[in-house]
Coordinates of C-alpha atoms in Angstrom, one line a residue:
M1 CA 43.8 144.2 34.7
D2 CA 47.1 142.8 33.4
E3 CA 45.6 139.3 33.3
D4 CA 42.6 140.5 31.3
K5 CA 45.0 142.2 28.9
R6 CA 47.0 138.9 28.5
N7 CA 43.8 136.9 27.8
F8 CA 42.7 139.5 25.2
E9 CA 46.1 139.3 23.5
D10 CA 46.0 135.4 23.5
E11 CA 42.6 135.4 21.9
N12 CA 43.7 137.9 19.4
E13 CA 46.8 135.7 18.5
E14 CA 44.5 132.6 18.1
E15 CA 42.2 134.6 15.8
N16 CA 45.0 135.9 13.8
F17 CA 46.5 132.4 13.4
A18 CA 43.1 131.1 12.4
D19 CA 42.7 133.9 9.9
L20 CA 46.2 133.3 8.5
L21 CA 45.5 129.5 8.1
E22 CA 42.2 130.2 6.5
R23 CA 43.7 132.6 4.0
S24 CA 46.7 130.3 3.3
L25 CA 44.2 127.5 2.4
A26 CA 41.8 129.7 0.5
G27 CA 43.8 129.6 -2.7
I28 CA 44.3 125.8 -2.8
K29 CA 42.4 124.0 -5.5
P30 CA 40.3 121.0 -4.4
L31 CA 41.7 117.7 -5.4
E32 CA 40.1 115.6 -8.3
P33 CA 39.7 111.9 -8.0
G34 CA 42.8 110.2 -9.4
Q35 CA 45.0 113.2 -8.9
Q36 CA 48.5 112.4 -7.8
V37 CA 50.0 114.5 -5.0
E38 CA 53.1 114.4 -2.7
A39 CA 52.2 113.9 1.0
T40 CA 54.1 114.0 4.3
V41 CA 53.6 111.0 6.6
L42 CA 52.3 112.5 10.0
Q43 CA 51.5 109.3 11.9
I44 CA 51.5 105.6 11.3
G45 CA 48.7 103.6 13.1
E46 CA 47.6 100.0 13.0
Q47 CA 45.0 100.6 10.3
W48 CA 45.6 104.0 8.9
V49 CA 48.5 106.2 7.9
F50 CA 47.7 109.9 8.4
L51 CA 49.0 112.4 5.8
D52 CA 49.6 116.1 5.4
V53 CA 48.6 116.9 1.8
G54 CA 48.3 120.7 2.1
Q55 CA 44.5 120.6 2.0
K56 CA 41.7 121.4 4.4
G57 CA 41.0 118.1 6.2
E58 CA 43.1 115.1 7.1
G59 CA 44.5 112.7 4.6
V60 CA 44.3 109.0 5.4
L61 CA 45.8 105.9 3.7
D62 CA 45.3 102.2 4.3
A63 CA 48.3 101.2 6.3
R64 CA 48.4 97.8 4.6
E65 CA 49.6 99.5 1.4
L66 CA 52.9 100.5 3.1
L67 CA 53.8 97.2 4.5
D68 CA 56.5 94.9 3.2
E69 CA 56.3 91.1 2.9
E70 CA 57.0 90.7 6.6
D71 CA 54.2 93.3 7.5
R72 CA 56.7 95.9 8.5
P73 CA 56.2 99.6 7.5
T74 CA 58.2 100.7 4.5
V75 CA 58.0 104.4 5.5
A76 CA 58.6 106.5 8.6
E77 CA 57.0 109.6 10.1
G78 CA 58.2 112.7 8.1
D79 CA 58.8 110.7 4.9
R80 CA 57.4 112.2 1.6
I81 CA 55.4 109.8 -0.5
K82 CA 53.3 110.0 -3.7
V83 CA 49.7 109.1 -3.4
F84 CA 46.5 109.2 -5.5
F85 CA 43.3 111.0 -4.2
L86 CA 40.3 108.8 -4.0
S87 CA 37.4 110.6 -2.3
R88 CA 36.4 113.2 0.4
S89 CA 34.1 112.3 3.2
G90 CA 33.4 115.1 5.7
G91 CA 36.8 116.4 6.7
E92 CA 38.6 113.2 5.7
L93 CA 40.5 112.8 2.5
R94 CA 41.0 109.2 1.3
F95 CA 44.2 108.3 -0.6
T96 CA 45.9 105.3 -2.1
T97 CA 49.3 104.4 -3.6
R98 CA 47.5 102.0 -5.9
L99 CA 44.7 99.4 -6.0
G100 CA 46.7 96.4 -4.9
S101 CA 46.1 93.2 -3.0
G102 CA 42.7 92.9 -1.3
T103 CA 39.1 92.5 -2.3
A104 CA 39.1 95.0 -5.1
G105 CA 36.3 94.2 -7.5
A106 CA 34.8 95.5 -10.7
A107 CA 33.5 98.6 -8.9
Q108 CA 37.0 99.6 -7.7
I109 CA 38.5 98.7 -11.0
E110 CA 36.0 101.0 -12.7
E111 CA 37.0 103.8 -10.3
A112 CA 40.6 103.2 -11.1
W113 CA 39.8 103.4 -14.8
R114 CA 37.8 106.7 -14.4
S115 CA 40.4 108.3 -12.0
G116 CA 43.6 107.0 -13.6
I117 CA 44.7 105.2 -10.4
P118 CA 47.3 102.4 -11.0
V119 CA 46.3 98.9 -10.1
E120 CA 48.5 96.0 -9.2
G121 CA 48.5 93.0 -11.5
R122 CA 50.3 89.7 -12.2
L123 CA 51.2 88.4 -15.6
E124 CA 49.4 85.0 -15.6
K125 CA 50.1 83.7 -19.1
E126 CA 51.0 84.7 -22.7
I127 CA 48.0 84.7 -25.0
K128 CA 47.5 85.9 -28.6
G129 CA 48.7 89.4 -28.9
G130 CA 49.7 89.9 -25.3
F131 CA 49.3 88.7 -21.7
E132 CA 46.5 87.7 -19.5
V133 CA 46.8 89.8 -16.3
R134 CA 45.1 89.0 -12.9
L135 CA 44.3 92.2 -11.1
A136 CA 43.4 92.7 -7.4
G137 CA 40.4 90.7 -6.3
G138 CA 40.9 88.1 -9.1
V139 CA 39.7 90.4 -11.9
R140 CA 41.2 89.3 -15.2
A141 CA 42.4 91.8 -17.9
F142 CA 44.4 91.8 -21.1
C143 CA 47.7 93.7 -21.7
P144 CA 48.8 93.9 -25.3
F145 CA 52.5 93.4 -26.0
S146 CA 52.8 97.0 -27.1
Q147 CA 51.5 98.2 -23.7
L148 CA 53.9 96.1 -21.6
G149 CA 56.9 98.5 -21.8
L150 CA 58.5 101.4 -23.7
R151 CA 60.1 98.8 -26.0
R152 CA 59.2 95.3 -27.2
E153 CA 60.7 92.6 -24.9
D154 CA 61.9 89.6 -26.9
E155 CA 62.0 86.9 -24.1
T156 CA 58.4 87.1 -23.1
E157 CA 58.4 83.7 -21.5
T158 CA 60.5 85.0 -18.6
L159 CA 57.8 87.6 -17.8
V160 CA 55.1 85.2 -16.7
G161 CA 54.6 85.4 -12.9
Q162 CA 55.9 88.9 -12.6
S163 CA 53.8 91.6 -10.9
R164 CA 53.6 95.2 -12.2
S165 CA 51.5 98.3 -11.9
F166 CA 49.0 99.0 -14.6
K167 CA 46.6 101.7 -15.8
V168 CA 43.2 100.5 -16.9
I169 CA 42.8 102.0 -20.4
Q170 CA 39.6 100.2 -21.5
F171 CA 36.7 99.2 -19.3
G172 CA 33.8 97.4 -21.1
E173 CA 31.0 95.0 -20.5
Q174 CA 30.8 96.0 -16.8
G175 CA 34.3 94.9 -16.2
R176 CA 34.3 91.8 -18.2
N177 CA 36.4 93.4 -21.0
L178 CA 39.4 95.1 -19.5
V179 CA 42.6 96.3 -21.2
V180 CA 45.5 97.5 -19.1
S181 CA 48.8 99.2 -19.8
H182 CA 52.1 99.3 -18.0
R183 CA 53.6 101.5 -20.7
T184 CA 51.3 104.4 -19.7
I185 CA 52.8 104.4 -16.2
L186 CA 56.4 104.3 -17.6
E187 CA 55.6 107.2 -20.0
E188 CA 54.2 109.3 -17.2
E189 CA 57.3 108.7 -15.1
R190 CA 59.5 109.5 -18.1
A191 CA 57.6 112.7 -18.7
R192 CA 58.3 113.8 -15.1
Q193 CA 62.0 112.9 -15.5
R194 CA 62.1 114.8 -18.7
E195 CA 60.8 118.0 -17.0
N196 CA 63.4 117.6 -14.3
L197 CA 66.1 117.2 -16.9
R198 CA 64.9 120.3 -18.8
E199 CA 65.5 122.4 -15.7
T200 CA 68.8 120.9 -14.7
L201 CA 70.6 119.3 -17.7
Q202 CA 73.3 121.4 -19.5
E203 CA 75.7 120.9 -22.4
G204 CA 79.0 119.6 -21.1
M205 CA 77.6 117.7 -18.1
V206 CA 78.6 114.1 -17.7
V207 CA 75.6 111.7 -17.3
K208 CA 75.0 108.0 -17.2
G209 CA 73.0 106.2 -19.9
T210 CA 72.1 102.9 -21.4
V211 CA 72.5 101.8 -25.0
T212 CA 69.1 101.1 -26.5
S213 CA 69.9 100.4 -30.1
L214 CA 72.8 100.4 -32.6
R215 CA 73.0 101.9 -36.1
D216 CA 75.8 102.2 -38.7
F217 CA 76.0 105.9 -37.8
G218 CA 76.0 105.6 -34.0
A219 CA 74.1 104.4 -31.0
F220 CA 70.9 105.6 -29.3
V221 CA 71.3 106.1 -25.5
D222 CA 68.7 106.5 -22.9
I223 CA 69.7 108.7 -19.9
G224 CA 66.3 108.3 -18.1
G225 CA 63.8 110.9 -19.3
L226 CA 65.2 111.3 -22.9
E227 CA 67.0 109.4 -25.6
G228 CA 69.8 110.8 -27.7
L229 CA 72.3 109.9 -30.3
L230 CA 75.9 108.9 -29.7
P231 CA 77.5 109.4 -33.2
I232 CA 80.1 106.9 -34.2
S233 CA 82.6 109.7 -34.5
E234 CA 82.0 110.6 -30.8
I235 CA 82.7 107.1 -29.4
S236 CA 86.5 107.1 -29.6
Y237 CA 89.5 109.1 -30.7
G238 CA 90.3 106.2 -33.0
R239 CA 88.6 105.2 -36.2
I240 CA 85.7 102.7 -35.7
E241 CA 84.8 100.5 -38.6
N242 CA 82.1 98.4 -36.9
I243 CA 80.2 99.9 -34.0
E244 CA 79.2 96.4 -32.7
D245 CA 82.9 95.8 -32.0
V246 CA 82.8 98.4 -29.2
L247 CA 79.2 98.7 -28.0
H248 CA 76.2 96.5 -27.3
V249 CA 72.6 97.0 -26.4
G250 CA 72.1 97.3 -22.7
Q251 CA 75.6 98.6 -22.1
E252 CA 75.9 101.4 -19.5
L253 CA 78.1 104.4 -20.3
E254 CA 79.2 107.7 -18.9
L255 CA 78.7 110.3 -21.5
A256 CA 79.2 114.1 -22.0
V257 CA 76.1 116.0 -23.1
K258 CA 77.1 117.3 -26.5
K259 CA 74.0 119.1 -27.7
L260 CA 70.5 119.8 -26.3
D261 CA 67.8 121.0 -28.7
W262 CA 64.5 120.8 -26.9
E263 CA 62.5 122.5 -29.7
A264 CA 63.6 120.0 -32.4
E265 CA 63.7 117.1 -29.9
R266 CA 67.3 116.3 -30.8
F267 CA 69.9 115.4 -28.3
S268 CA 73.5 114.1 -28.8
F269 CA 76.2 112.7 -26.5
S270 CA 79.9 112.1 -26.6
L271 CA 81.9 109.3 -25.1
R272 CA 85.1 110.6 -26.6
D273 CA 84.9 113.8 -24.6
T274 CA 85.1 111.8 -21.3
L275 CA 88.3 110.1 -22.4
A276 CA 91.9 111.4 -22.2
D277 CA 93.0 113.0 -25.5
P278 CA 95.8 110.8 -26.9
W279 CA 97.1 113.9 -28.8
S280 CA 98.4 115.2 -25.5
K281 CA 101.4 112.9 -26.1
V282 CA 102.2 114.5 -29.4
G283 CA 105.1 116.8 -28.8
T284 CA 106.4 114.7 -25.9
L285 CA 106.5 111.0 -27.0
Y286 CA 105.6 111.6 -30.6
T287 CA 108.2 114.3 -31.8
E288 CA 109.6 115.1 -35.2
G289 CA 112.4 112.8 -36.0
S290 CA 111.4 110.0 -33.6
T291 CA 110.8 106.5 -34.9
H292 CA 107.8 104.3 -33.9
T293 CA 106.1 101.0 -34.7
G294 CA 102.8 101.6 -36.4
T295 CA 100.0 99.6 -38.0
I296 CA 98.7 100.1 -41.5
A297 CA 95.1 101.2 -41.0
R298 CA 94.0 102.2 -44.4
L299 CA 95.3 102.5 -48.0
A300 CA 94.4 105.3 -50.4
N301 CA 95.5 106.3 -53.8
F302 CA 97.7 109.0 -52.4
G303 CA 99.3 107.1 -49.5
A304 CA 99.0 104.9 -46.5
F305 CA 97.4 105.8 -43.1
V306 CA 99.4 104.5 -40.1
T307 CA 98.0 104.2 -36.6
L308 CA 100.7 104.9 -34.0
E309 CA 98.2 104.3 -31.2
E310 CA 94.4 104.7 -30.9
G311 CA 93.5 108.2 -31.8
I312 CA 96.9 109.1 -33.4
D313 CA 97.3 108.4 -37.1
G314 CA 99.8 109.6 -39.6
L315 CA 100.1 109.6 -43.4
I316 CA 102.9 108.2 -45.5
H317 CA 102.6 109.9 -48.9
I318 CA 102.8 107.5 -51.9
S319 CA 105.9 109.2 -53.2
K320 CA 107.8 107.8 -50.1
L321 CA 106.6 104.2 -50.6
G322 CA 108.5 103.1 -53.7
A323 CA 111.9 102.7 -52.1
G324 CA 113.4 104.2 -55.3
R325 CA 110.9 103.1 -57.8
R326 CA 107.5 104.5 -58.8
I327 CA 104.3 102.6 -57.7
N328 CA 100.7 103.2 -58.7
H329 CA 99.1 102.3 -55.4
P330 CA 100.3 101.6 -51.8
R331 CA 98.8 98.1 -51.9
E332 CA 101.7 97.1 -54.2
V333 CA 104.0 97.2 -51.2
L334 CA 101.8 97.3 -48.1
E335 CA 98.8 95.5 -46.6
V336 CA 96.2 96.7 -44.1
G337 CA 97.0 95.4 -40.6
Q338 CA 100.7 95.2 -41.4
Q339 CA 103.2 96.7 -38.9
L340 CA 105.9 99.1 -40.0
L341 CA 108.7 101.2 -38.5
V342 CA 108.1 104.8 -39.4
T343 CA 109.7 108.1 -38.7
I344 CA 107.8 111.3 -37.9
E345 CA 108.8 114.0 -40.4
Q346 CA 106.3 116.8 -39.5
V347 CA 103.6 117.5 -36.9
D348 CA 100.8 120.0 -37.4
R349 CA 99.2 120.2 -34.0
E350 CA 96.4 122.7 -35.1
Q351 CA 95.2 120.4 -37.9
R352 CA 96.1 117.3 -36.0
R353 CA 98.1 115.9 -38.9
I354 CA 101.3 113.9 -38.8
S355 CA 103.5 113.3 -41.9
L356 CA 105.4 110.0 -41.8
A357 CA 108.1 108.3 -43.8
P358 CA 109.4 104.7 -43.7
A359 CA 112.2 104.4 -41.2
A360 CA 115.7 103.9 -42.4
A361 CA 117.3 100.5 -42.2
G362 CA 118.5 99.7 -38.6
A363 CA 116.3 102.3 -36.9
E364 CA 114.6 101.3 -33.7
S365 CA 111.2 102.3 -32.3
A366 CA 111.1 105.0 -29.6
A367 CA 108.0 103.4 -28.0
P368 CA 108.5 100.6 -25.4
K369 CA 108.9 97.3 -27.1
Q370 CA 106.0 95.0 -26.7
Y371 CA 105.1 91.6 -28.1
V372 CA 102.6 92.0 -30.9
E373 CA 101.1 89.1 -32.8
K374 CA 102.2 89.2 -36.3
P375 CA 99.3 89.5 -38.7
T376 CA 98.8 86.7 -41.2
G377 CA 100.6 87.4 -44.4
G378 CA 102.2 90.5 -43.0
S379 CA 105.8 91.4 -42.1
M380 CA 107.7 93.8 -39.9
G381 CA 110.7 95.9 -40.6
T382 CA 111.7 98.8 -42.9
L383 CA 109.9 99.4 -46.1
G384 CA 113.1 98.5 -48.0
D385 CA 113.2 95.0 -46.4
M386 CA 109.6 94.4 -47.3
L387 CA 110.0 95.6 -50.9
K388 CA 113.1 93.5 -51.3
A389 CA 111.2 90.4 -50.1
K390 CA 108.3 91.1 -52.5
L391 CA 110.7 91.5 -55.4
E392 CA 112.6 88.3 -54.6
K393 CA 109.2 86.5 -54.3
K394 CA 108.3 87.8 -57.8
G395 CA 111.7 86.7 -59.2
K396 CA 111.2 83.1 -57.9
K397 CA 107.8 82.9 -59.6
R398 CA 109.3 83.9 -63.0
K399 CA 111.9 81.1 -62.7

């Protein structure tokens, strides 16, 4: 009696499991040819790789697609891989990672075109407007320059002989007129990256990016999935006159995300926010009454801006530049690039402003002394020394 009861319970459990499995699969939409899915590698055989794709039926993939140059598997059981659905035959689902080496002919290329499955191709030679591409099975196609990448590549001669994945975007004359695109694949991957970023990226995060182009107002940086602006004011704490002096295309940077506006498609970054703030020294090294060696950075009608170090500038008002006489413009006694001993008169930490005055004769800099190459035509010392030299020079000319 007990044995009959156990058999009945076992049968019931099997039926319940079967019902649960059937119900779990009932809501799954059937795959469309060309649809990309993520699959789990269940078993690797000599000819076929068996996959779990969350569908009724077993997924199979030609094992040759997952071999390296030495015919060794590039995946292991339990790995997750992305595959494209080809067809269903009975309970078997056929997949591919791409149409690659093999005997693929016009029929398979047409299937790839209809289904959006990538095909492997080799850039054979540069022709008018693009490249001749040899696809699997020796089929020839054309890839316009505009479809080779997200941006135009200048040194096209170095691309000959390279292999890439392509999407067939035009299939005509029964396969005799083929146009392929590598850019389409990159754009699809970029769109997936962008969706991931939209879920995870936040303002203030530090990310890695690559400089894609330079403008007078800043640099455009690609962080993989989206491109944003690095304004010239966000590159450094110091003043930058020419952006090409500090950045170049292809340069990799670590940046802070400054602003994310997904609706307006505007994104901005800051390099400055990842750097130590030089103003942290103001109040310790740079104190009121201390004397320092600075460099004349800019001359204006109302005075001269002096750089104490990158990111820390001060102003000498024109009224303090005459050494006892009235001048109309600071250029009468100073030159950009000239070094000068200055004394800090006042510090406004909130406004980040430093008022300076020429140091008195005999004063010494509070900063460690370093060898600095003397700018051509410039001088170093107190303003009185420089003004005296200029007046003596004018007197000699009159004689």
